[in-house]
mmCIF file with all atom_site columns, C-alpha atoms in Angstrom:
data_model
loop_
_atom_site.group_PDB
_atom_site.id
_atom_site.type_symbol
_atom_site.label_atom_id
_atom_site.label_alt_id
_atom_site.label_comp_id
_atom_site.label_asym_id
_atom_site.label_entity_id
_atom_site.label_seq_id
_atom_site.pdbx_PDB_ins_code
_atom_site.Cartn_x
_atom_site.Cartn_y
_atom_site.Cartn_z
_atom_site.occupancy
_atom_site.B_iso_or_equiv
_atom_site.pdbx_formal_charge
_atom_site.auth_seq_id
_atom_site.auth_comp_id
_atom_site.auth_asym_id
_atom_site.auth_atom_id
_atom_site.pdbx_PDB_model_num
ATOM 1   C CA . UNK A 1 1   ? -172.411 32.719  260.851 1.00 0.00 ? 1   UNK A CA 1
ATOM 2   C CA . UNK A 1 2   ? -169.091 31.324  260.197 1.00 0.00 ? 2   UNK A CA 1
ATOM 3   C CA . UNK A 1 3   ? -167.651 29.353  257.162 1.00 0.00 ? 3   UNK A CA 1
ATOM 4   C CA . UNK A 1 4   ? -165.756 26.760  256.578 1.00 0.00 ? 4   UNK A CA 1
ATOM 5   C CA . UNK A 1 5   ? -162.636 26.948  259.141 1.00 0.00 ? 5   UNK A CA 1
ATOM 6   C CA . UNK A 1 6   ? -164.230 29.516  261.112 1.00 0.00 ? 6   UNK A CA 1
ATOM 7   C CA . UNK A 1 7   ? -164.272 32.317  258.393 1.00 0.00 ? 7   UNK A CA 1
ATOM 8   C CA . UNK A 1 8   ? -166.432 34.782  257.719 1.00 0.00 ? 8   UNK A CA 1
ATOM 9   C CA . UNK A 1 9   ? -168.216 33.576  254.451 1.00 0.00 ? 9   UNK A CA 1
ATOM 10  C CA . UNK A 1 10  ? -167.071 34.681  251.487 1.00 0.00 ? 10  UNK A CA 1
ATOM 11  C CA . UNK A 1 11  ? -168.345 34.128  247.905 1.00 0.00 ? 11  UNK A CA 1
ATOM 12  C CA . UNK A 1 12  ? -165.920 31.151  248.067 1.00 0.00 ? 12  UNK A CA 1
ATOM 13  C CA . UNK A 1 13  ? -166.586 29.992  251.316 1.00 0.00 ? 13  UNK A CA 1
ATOM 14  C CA . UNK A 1 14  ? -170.195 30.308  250.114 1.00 0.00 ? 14  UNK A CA 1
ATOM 15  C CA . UNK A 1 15  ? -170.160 28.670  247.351 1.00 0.00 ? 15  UNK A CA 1
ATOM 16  C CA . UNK A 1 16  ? -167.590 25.868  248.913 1.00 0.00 ? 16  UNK A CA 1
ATOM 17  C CA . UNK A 1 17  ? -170.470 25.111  251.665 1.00 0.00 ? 17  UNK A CA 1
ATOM 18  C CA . UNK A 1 18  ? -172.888 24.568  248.968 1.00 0.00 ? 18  UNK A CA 1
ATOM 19  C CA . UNK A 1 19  ? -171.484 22.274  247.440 1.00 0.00 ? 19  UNK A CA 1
ATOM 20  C CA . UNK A 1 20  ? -170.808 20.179  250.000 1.00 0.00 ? 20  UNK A CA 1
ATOM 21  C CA . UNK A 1 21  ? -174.165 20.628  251.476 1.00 0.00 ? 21  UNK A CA 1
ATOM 22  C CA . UNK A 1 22  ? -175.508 19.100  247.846 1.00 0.00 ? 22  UNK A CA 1
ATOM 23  C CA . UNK A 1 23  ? -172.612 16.300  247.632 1.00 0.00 ? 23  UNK A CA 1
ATOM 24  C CA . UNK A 1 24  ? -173.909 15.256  251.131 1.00 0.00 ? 24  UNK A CA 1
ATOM 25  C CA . UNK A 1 25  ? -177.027 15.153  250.483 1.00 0.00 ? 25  UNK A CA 1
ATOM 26  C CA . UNK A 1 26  ? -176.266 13.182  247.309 1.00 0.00 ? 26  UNK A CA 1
ATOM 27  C CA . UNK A 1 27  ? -174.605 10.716  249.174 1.00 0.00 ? 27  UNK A CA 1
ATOM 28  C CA . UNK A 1 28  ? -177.707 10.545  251.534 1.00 0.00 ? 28  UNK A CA 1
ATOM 29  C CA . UNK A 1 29  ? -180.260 9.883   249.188 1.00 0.00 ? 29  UNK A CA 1
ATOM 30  C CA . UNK A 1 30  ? -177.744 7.412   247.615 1.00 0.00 ? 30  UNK A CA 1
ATOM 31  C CA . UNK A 1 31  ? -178.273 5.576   250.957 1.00 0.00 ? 31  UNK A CA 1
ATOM 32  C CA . UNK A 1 32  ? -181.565 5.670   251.019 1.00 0.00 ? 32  UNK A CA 1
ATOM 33  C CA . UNK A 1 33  ? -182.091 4.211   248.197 1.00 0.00 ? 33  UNK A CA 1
ATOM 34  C CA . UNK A 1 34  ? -180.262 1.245   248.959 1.00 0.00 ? 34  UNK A CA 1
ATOM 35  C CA . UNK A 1 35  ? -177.740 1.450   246.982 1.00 0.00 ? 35  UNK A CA 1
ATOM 36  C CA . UNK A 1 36  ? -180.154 1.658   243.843 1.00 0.00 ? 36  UNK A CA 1
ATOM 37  C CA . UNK A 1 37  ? -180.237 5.190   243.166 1.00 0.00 ? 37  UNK A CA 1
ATOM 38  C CA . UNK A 1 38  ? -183.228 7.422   242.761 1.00 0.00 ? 38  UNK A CA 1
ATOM 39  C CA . UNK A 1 39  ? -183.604 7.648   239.363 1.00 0.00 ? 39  UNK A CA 1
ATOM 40  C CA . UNK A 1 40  ? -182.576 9.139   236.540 1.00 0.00 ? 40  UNK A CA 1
ATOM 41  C CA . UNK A 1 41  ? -182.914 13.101  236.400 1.00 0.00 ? 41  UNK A CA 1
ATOM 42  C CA . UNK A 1 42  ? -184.129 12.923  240.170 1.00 0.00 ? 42  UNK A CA 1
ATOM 43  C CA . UNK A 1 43  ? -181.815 15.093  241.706 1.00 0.00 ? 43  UNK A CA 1
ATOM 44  C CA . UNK A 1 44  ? -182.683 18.004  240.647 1.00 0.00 ? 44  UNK A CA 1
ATOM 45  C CA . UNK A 1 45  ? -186.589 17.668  241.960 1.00 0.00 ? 45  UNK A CA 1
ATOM 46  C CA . UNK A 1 46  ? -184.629 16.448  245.534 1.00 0.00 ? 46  UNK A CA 1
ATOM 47  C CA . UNK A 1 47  ? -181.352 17.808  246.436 1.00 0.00 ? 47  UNK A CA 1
ATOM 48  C CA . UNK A 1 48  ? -181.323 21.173  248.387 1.00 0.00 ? 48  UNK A CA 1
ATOM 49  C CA . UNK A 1 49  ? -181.934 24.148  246.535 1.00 0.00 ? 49  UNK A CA 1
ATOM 50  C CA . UNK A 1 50  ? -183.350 22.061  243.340 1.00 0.00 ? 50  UNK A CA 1
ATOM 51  C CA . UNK A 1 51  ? -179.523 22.087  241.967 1.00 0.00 ? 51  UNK A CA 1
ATOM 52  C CA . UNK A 1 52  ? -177.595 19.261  240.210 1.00 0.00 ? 52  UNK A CA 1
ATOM 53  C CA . UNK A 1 53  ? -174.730 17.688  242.787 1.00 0.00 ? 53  UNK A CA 1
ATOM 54  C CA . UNK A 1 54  ? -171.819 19.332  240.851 1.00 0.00 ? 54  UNK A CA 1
ATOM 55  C CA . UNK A 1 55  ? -169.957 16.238  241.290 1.00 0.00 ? 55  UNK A CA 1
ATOM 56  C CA . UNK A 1 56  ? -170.864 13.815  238.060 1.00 0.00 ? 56  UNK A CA 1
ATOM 57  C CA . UNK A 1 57  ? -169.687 10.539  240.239 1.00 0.00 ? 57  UNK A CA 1
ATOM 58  C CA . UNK A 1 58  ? -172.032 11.191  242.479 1.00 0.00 ? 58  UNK A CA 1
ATOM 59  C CA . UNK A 1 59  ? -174.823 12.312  240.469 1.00 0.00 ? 59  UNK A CA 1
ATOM 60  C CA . UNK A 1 60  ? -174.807 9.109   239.309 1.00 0.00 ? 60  UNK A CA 1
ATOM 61  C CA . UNK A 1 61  ? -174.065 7.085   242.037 1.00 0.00 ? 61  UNK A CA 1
ATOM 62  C CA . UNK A 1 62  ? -177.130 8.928   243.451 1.00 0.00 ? 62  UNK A CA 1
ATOM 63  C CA . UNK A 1 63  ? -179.770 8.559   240.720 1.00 0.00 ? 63  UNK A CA 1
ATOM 64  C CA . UNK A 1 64  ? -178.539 5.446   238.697 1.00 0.00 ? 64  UNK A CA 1
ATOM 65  C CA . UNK A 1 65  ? -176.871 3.609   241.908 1.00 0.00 ? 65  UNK A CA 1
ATOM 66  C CA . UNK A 1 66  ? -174.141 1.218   242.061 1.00 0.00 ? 66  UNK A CA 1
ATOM 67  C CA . UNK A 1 67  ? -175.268 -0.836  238.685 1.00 0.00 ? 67  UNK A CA 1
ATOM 68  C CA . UNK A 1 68  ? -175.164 2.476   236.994 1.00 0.00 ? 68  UNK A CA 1
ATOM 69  C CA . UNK A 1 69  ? -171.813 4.141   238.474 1.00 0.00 ? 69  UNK A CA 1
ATOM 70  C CA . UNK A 1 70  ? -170.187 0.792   237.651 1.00 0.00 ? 70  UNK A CA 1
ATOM 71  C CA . UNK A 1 71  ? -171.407 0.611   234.074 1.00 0.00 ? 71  UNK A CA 1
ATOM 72  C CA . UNK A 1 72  ? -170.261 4.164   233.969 1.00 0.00 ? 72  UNK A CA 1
ATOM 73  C CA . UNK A 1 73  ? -166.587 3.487   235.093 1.00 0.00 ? 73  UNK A CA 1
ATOM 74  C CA . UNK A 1 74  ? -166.600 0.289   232.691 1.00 0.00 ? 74  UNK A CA 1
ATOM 75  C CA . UNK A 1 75  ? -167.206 3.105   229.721 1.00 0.00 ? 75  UNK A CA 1
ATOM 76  C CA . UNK A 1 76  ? -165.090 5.242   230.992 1.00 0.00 ? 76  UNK A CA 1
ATOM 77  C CA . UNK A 1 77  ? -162.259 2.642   231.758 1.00 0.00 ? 77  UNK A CA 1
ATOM 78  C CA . UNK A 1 78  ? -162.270 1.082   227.975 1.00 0.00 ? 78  UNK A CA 1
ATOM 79  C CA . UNK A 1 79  ? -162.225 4.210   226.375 1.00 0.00 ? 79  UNK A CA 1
ATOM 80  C CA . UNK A 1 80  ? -158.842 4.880   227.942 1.00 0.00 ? 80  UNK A CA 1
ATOM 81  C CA . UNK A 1 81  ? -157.670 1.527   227.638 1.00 0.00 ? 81  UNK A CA 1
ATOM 82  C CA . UNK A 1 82  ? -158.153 1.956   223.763 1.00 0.00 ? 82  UNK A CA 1
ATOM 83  C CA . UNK A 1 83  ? -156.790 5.652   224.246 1.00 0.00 ? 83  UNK A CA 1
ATOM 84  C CA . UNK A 1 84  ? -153.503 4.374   225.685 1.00 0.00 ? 84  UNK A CA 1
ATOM 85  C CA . UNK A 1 85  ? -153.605 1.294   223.356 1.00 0.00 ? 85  UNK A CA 1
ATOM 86  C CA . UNK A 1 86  ? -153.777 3.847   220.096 1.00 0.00 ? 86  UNK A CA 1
ATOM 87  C CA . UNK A 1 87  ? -151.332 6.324   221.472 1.00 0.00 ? 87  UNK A CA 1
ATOM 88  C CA . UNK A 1 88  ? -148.669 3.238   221.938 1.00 0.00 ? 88  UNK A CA 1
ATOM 89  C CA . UNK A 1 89  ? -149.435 1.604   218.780 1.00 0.00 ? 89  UNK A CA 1
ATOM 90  C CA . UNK A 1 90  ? -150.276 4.900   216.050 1.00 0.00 ? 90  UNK A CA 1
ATOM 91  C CA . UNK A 1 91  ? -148.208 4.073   213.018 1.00 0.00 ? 91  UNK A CA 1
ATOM 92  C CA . UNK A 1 92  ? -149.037 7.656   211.644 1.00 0.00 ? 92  UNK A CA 1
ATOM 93  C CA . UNK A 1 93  ? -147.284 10.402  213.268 1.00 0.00 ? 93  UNK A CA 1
ATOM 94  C CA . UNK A 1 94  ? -149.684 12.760  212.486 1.00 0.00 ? 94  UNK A CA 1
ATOM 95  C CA . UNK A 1 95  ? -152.332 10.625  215.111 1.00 0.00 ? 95  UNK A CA 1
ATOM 96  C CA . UNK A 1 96  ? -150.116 10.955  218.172 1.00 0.00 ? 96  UNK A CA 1
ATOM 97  C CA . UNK A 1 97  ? -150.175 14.787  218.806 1.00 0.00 ? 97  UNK A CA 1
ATOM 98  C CA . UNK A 1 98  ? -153.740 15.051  218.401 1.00 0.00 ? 98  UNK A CA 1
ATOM 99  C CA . UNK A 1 99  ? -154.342 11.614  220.788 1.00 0.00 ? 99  UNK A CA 1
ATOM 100 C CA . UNK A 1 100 ? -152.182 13.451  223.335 1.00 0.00 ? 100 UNK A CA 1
ATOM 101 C CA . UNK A 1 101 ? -154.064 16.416  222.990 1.00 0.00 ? 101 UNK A CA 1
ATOM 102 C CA . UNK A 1 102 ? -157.228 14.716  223.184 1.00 0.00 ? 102 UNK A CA 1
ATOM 103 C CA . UNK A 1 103 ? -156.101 12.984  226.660 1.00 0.00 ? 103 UNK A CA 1
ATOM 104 C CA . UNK A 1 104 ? -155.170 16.097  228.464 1.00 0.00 ? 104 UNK A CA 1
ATOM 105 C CA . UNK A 1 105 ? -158.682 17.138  227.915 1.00 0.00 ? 105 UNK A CA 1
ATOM 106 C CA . UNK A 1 106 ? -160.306 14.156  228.790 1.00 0.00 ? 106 UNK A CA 1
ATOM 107 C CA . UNK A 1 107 ? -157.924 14.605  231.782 1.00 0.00 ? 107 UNK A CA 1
ATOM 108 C CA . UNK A 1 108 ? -159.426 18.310  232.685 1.00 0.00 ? 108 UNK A CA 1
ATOM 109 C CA . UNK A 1 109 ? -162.919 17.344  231.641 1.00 0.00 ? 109 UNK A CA 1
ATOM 110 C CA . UNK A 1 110 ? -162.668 14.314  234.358 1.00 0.00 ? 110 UNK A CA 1
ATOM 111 C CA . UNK A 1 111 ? -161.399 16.977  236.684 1.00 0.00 ? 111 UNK A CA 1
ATOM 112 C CA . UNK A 1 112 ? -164.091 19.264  235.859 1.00 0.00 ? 112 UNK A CA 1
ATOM 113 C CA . UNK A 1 113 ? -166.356 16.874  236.122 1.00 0.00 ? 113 UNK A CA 1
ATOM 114 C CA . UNK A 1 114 ? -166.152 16.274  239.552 1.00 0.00 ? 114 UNK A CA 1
ATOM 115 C CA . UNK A 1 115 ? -166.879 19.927  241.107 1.00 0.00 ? 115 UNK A CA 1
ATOM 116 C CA . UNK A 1 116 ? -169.320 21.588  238.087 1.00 0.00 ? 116 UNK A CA 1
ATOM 117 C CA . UNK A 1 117 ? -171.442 19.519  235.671 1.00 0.00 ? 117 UNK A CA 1
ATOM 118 C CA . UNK A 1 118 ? -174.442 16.765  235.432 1.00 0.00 ? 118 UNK A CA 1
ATOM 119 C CA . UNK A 1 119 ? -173.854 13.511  232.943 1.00 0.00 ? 119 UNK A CA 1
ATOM 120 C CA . UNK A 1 120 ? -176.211 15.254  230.183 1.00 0.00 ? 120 UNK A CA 1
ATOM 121 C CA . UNK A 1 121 ? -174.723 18.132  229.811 1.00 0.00 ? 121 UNK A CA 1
ATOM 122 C CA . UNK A 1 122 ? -174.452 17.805  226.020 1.00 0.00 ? 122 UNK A CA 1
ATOM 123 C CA . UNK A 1 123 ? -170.411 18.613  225.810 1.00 0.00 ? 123 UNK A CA 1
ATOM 124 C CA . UNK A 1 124 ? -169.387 15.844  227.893 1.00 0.00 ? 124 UNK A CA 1
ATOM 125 C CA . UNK A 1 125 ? -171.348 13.478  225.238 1.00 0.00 ? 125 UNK A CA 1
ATOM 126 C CA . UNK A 1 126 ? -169.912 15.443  222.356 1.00 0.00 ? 126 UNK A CA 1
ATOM 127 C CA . UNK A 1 127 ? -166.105 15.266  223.466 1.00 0.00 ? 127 UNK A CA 1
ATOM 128 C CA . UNK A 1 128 ? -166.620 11.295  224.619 1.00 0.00 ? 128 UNK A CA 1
ATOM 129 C CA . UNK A 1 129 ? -167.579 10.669  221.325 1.00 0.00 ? 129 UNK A CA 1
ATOM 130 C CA . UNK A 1 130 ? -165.143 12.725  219.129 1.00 0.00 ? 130 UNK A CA 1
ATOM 131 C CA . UNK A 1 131 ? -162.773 10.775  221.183 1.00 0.00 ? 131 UNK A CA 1
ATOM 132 C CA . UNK A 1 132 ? -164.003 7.226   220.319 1.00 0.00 ? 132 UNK A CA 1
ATOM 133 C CA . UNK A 1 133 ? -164.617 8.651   216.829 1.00 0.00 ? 133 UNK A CA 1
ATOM 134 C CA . UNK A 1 134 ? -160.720 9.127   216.650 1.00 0.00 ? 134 UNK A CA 1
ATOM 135 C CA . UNK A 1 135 ? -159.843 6.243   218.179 1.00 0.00 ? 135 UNK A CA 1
ATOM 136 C CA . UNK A 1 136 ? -161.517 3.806   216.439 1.00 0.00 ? 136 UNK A CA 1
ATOM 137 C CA . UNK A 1 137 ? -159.959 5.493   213.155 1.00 0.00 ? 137 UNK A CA 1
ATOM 138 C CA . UNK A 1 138 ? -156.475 4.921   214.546 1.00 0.00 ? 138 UNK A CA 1
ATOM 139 C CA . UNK A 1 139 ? -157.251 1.482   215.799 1.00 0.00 ? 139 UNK A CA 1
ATOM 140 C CA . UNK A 1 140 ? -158.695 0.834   212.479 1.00 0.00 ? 140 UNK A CA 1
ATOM 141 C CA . UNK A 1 141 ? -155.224 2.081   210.693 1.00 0.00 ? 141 UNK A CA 1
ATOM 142 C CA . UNK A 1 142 ? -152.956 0.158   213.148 1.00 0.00 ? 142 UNK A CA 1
ATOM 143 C CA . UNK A 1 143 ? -155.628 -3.188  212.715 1.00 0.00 ? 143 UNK A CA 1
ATOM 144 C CA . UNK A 1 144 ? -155.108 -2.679  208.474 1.00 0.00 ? 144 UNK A CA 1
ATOM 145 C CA . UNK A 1 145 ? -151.391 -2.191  209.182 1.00 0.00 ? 145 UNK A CA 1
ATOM 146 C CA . UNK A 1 146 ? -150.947 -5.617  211.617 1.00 0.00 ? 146 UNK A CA 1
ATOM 147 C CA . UNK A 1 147 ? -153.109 -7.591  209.001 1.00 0.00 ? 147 UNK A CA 1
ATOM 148 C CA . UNK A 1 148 ? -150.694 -6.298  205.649 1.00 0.00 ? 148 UNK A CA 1
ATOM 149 C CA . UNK A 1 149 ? -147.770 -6.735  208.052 1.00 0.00 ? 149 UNK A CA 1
ATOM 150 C CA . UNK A 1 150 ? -149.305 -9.897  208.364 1.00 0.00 ? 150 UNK A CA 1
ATOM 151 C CA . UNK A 1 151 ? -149.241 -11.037 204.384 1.00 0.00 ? 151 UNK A CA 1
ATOM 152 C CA . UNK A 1 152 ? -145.690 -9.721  203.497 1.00 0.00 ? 152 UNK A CA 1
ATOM 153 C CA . UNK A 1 153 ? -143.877 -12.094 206.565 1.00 0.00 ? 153 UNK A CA 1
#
């Protein structure tokens, strides 16, 4: 048989076809569903080859539906609005090269996230919350500073 553009298959190729065989099938039972998912943890018993999608998005689009993808997104889009809101407003310079840091993982995990993982894989949990962990303590310091700023006008 041939591969993707005609190609012999290859481990690539392979492994290329399989993955889009699951995210389609995702996206199928995503359908079916009605746009209510198939519950949590589901995809595993009913996607081809008993495999996770590799795609987090649509792991949850497919077993927590649209409610659950968009509650997702909300999560995800506040903890880089107070991400960017800390890096802009960090009074301590020792906060901004480790906020920085912390954002080009986030940036690779989101990447990675969408070709090789399943939302309870214990390290995406972990880094999410070392994240707000850090956050909130600069938000805290740059809240203490506005209110003693505050006082002294």
């Amino acid at each position: 048989t041939t591969g993707i553009l005609g190609r012999q298959p290859t481990a690539t190729a392979s492994t290329e076809q399989k993955r889009l065989s699951l995210w389609k099938d995702s996206i199928t039972l995503f359908l079916k569903s009605n746009g209510m998912g198939i519950g949590a943890g589901s995809t595993e018993d009913l996607v081809t080859e008993h495999l996770f999608t590799h795609n987090i998005y649509l792991q949850i689009l497919c077993e927590l539906g649209i409610a659950g993808l968009i509650i997702f997104s909300n999560f995800v889009y506040r903890l880089i609005k107070n991400l960017i809101y800390a890096i802009k407003n960090t009074i301590d310079s020792e906060y901004k090269p480790i906020l920085l840091t912390y954002t080009g993982g986030l940036i690779g995990a989101a990447i990675h996230l969408s070709f090789d993982s399943f939302y309870s894989a214990p390290f995406i949990w972990s880094y999410i919350g070392f994240g707000m962990g850090l956050i909130s303590l600069v938000i805290s310091d740059i809240k203490k500073e506005e209110l003693v700023g505050s006082y002294k006008s």
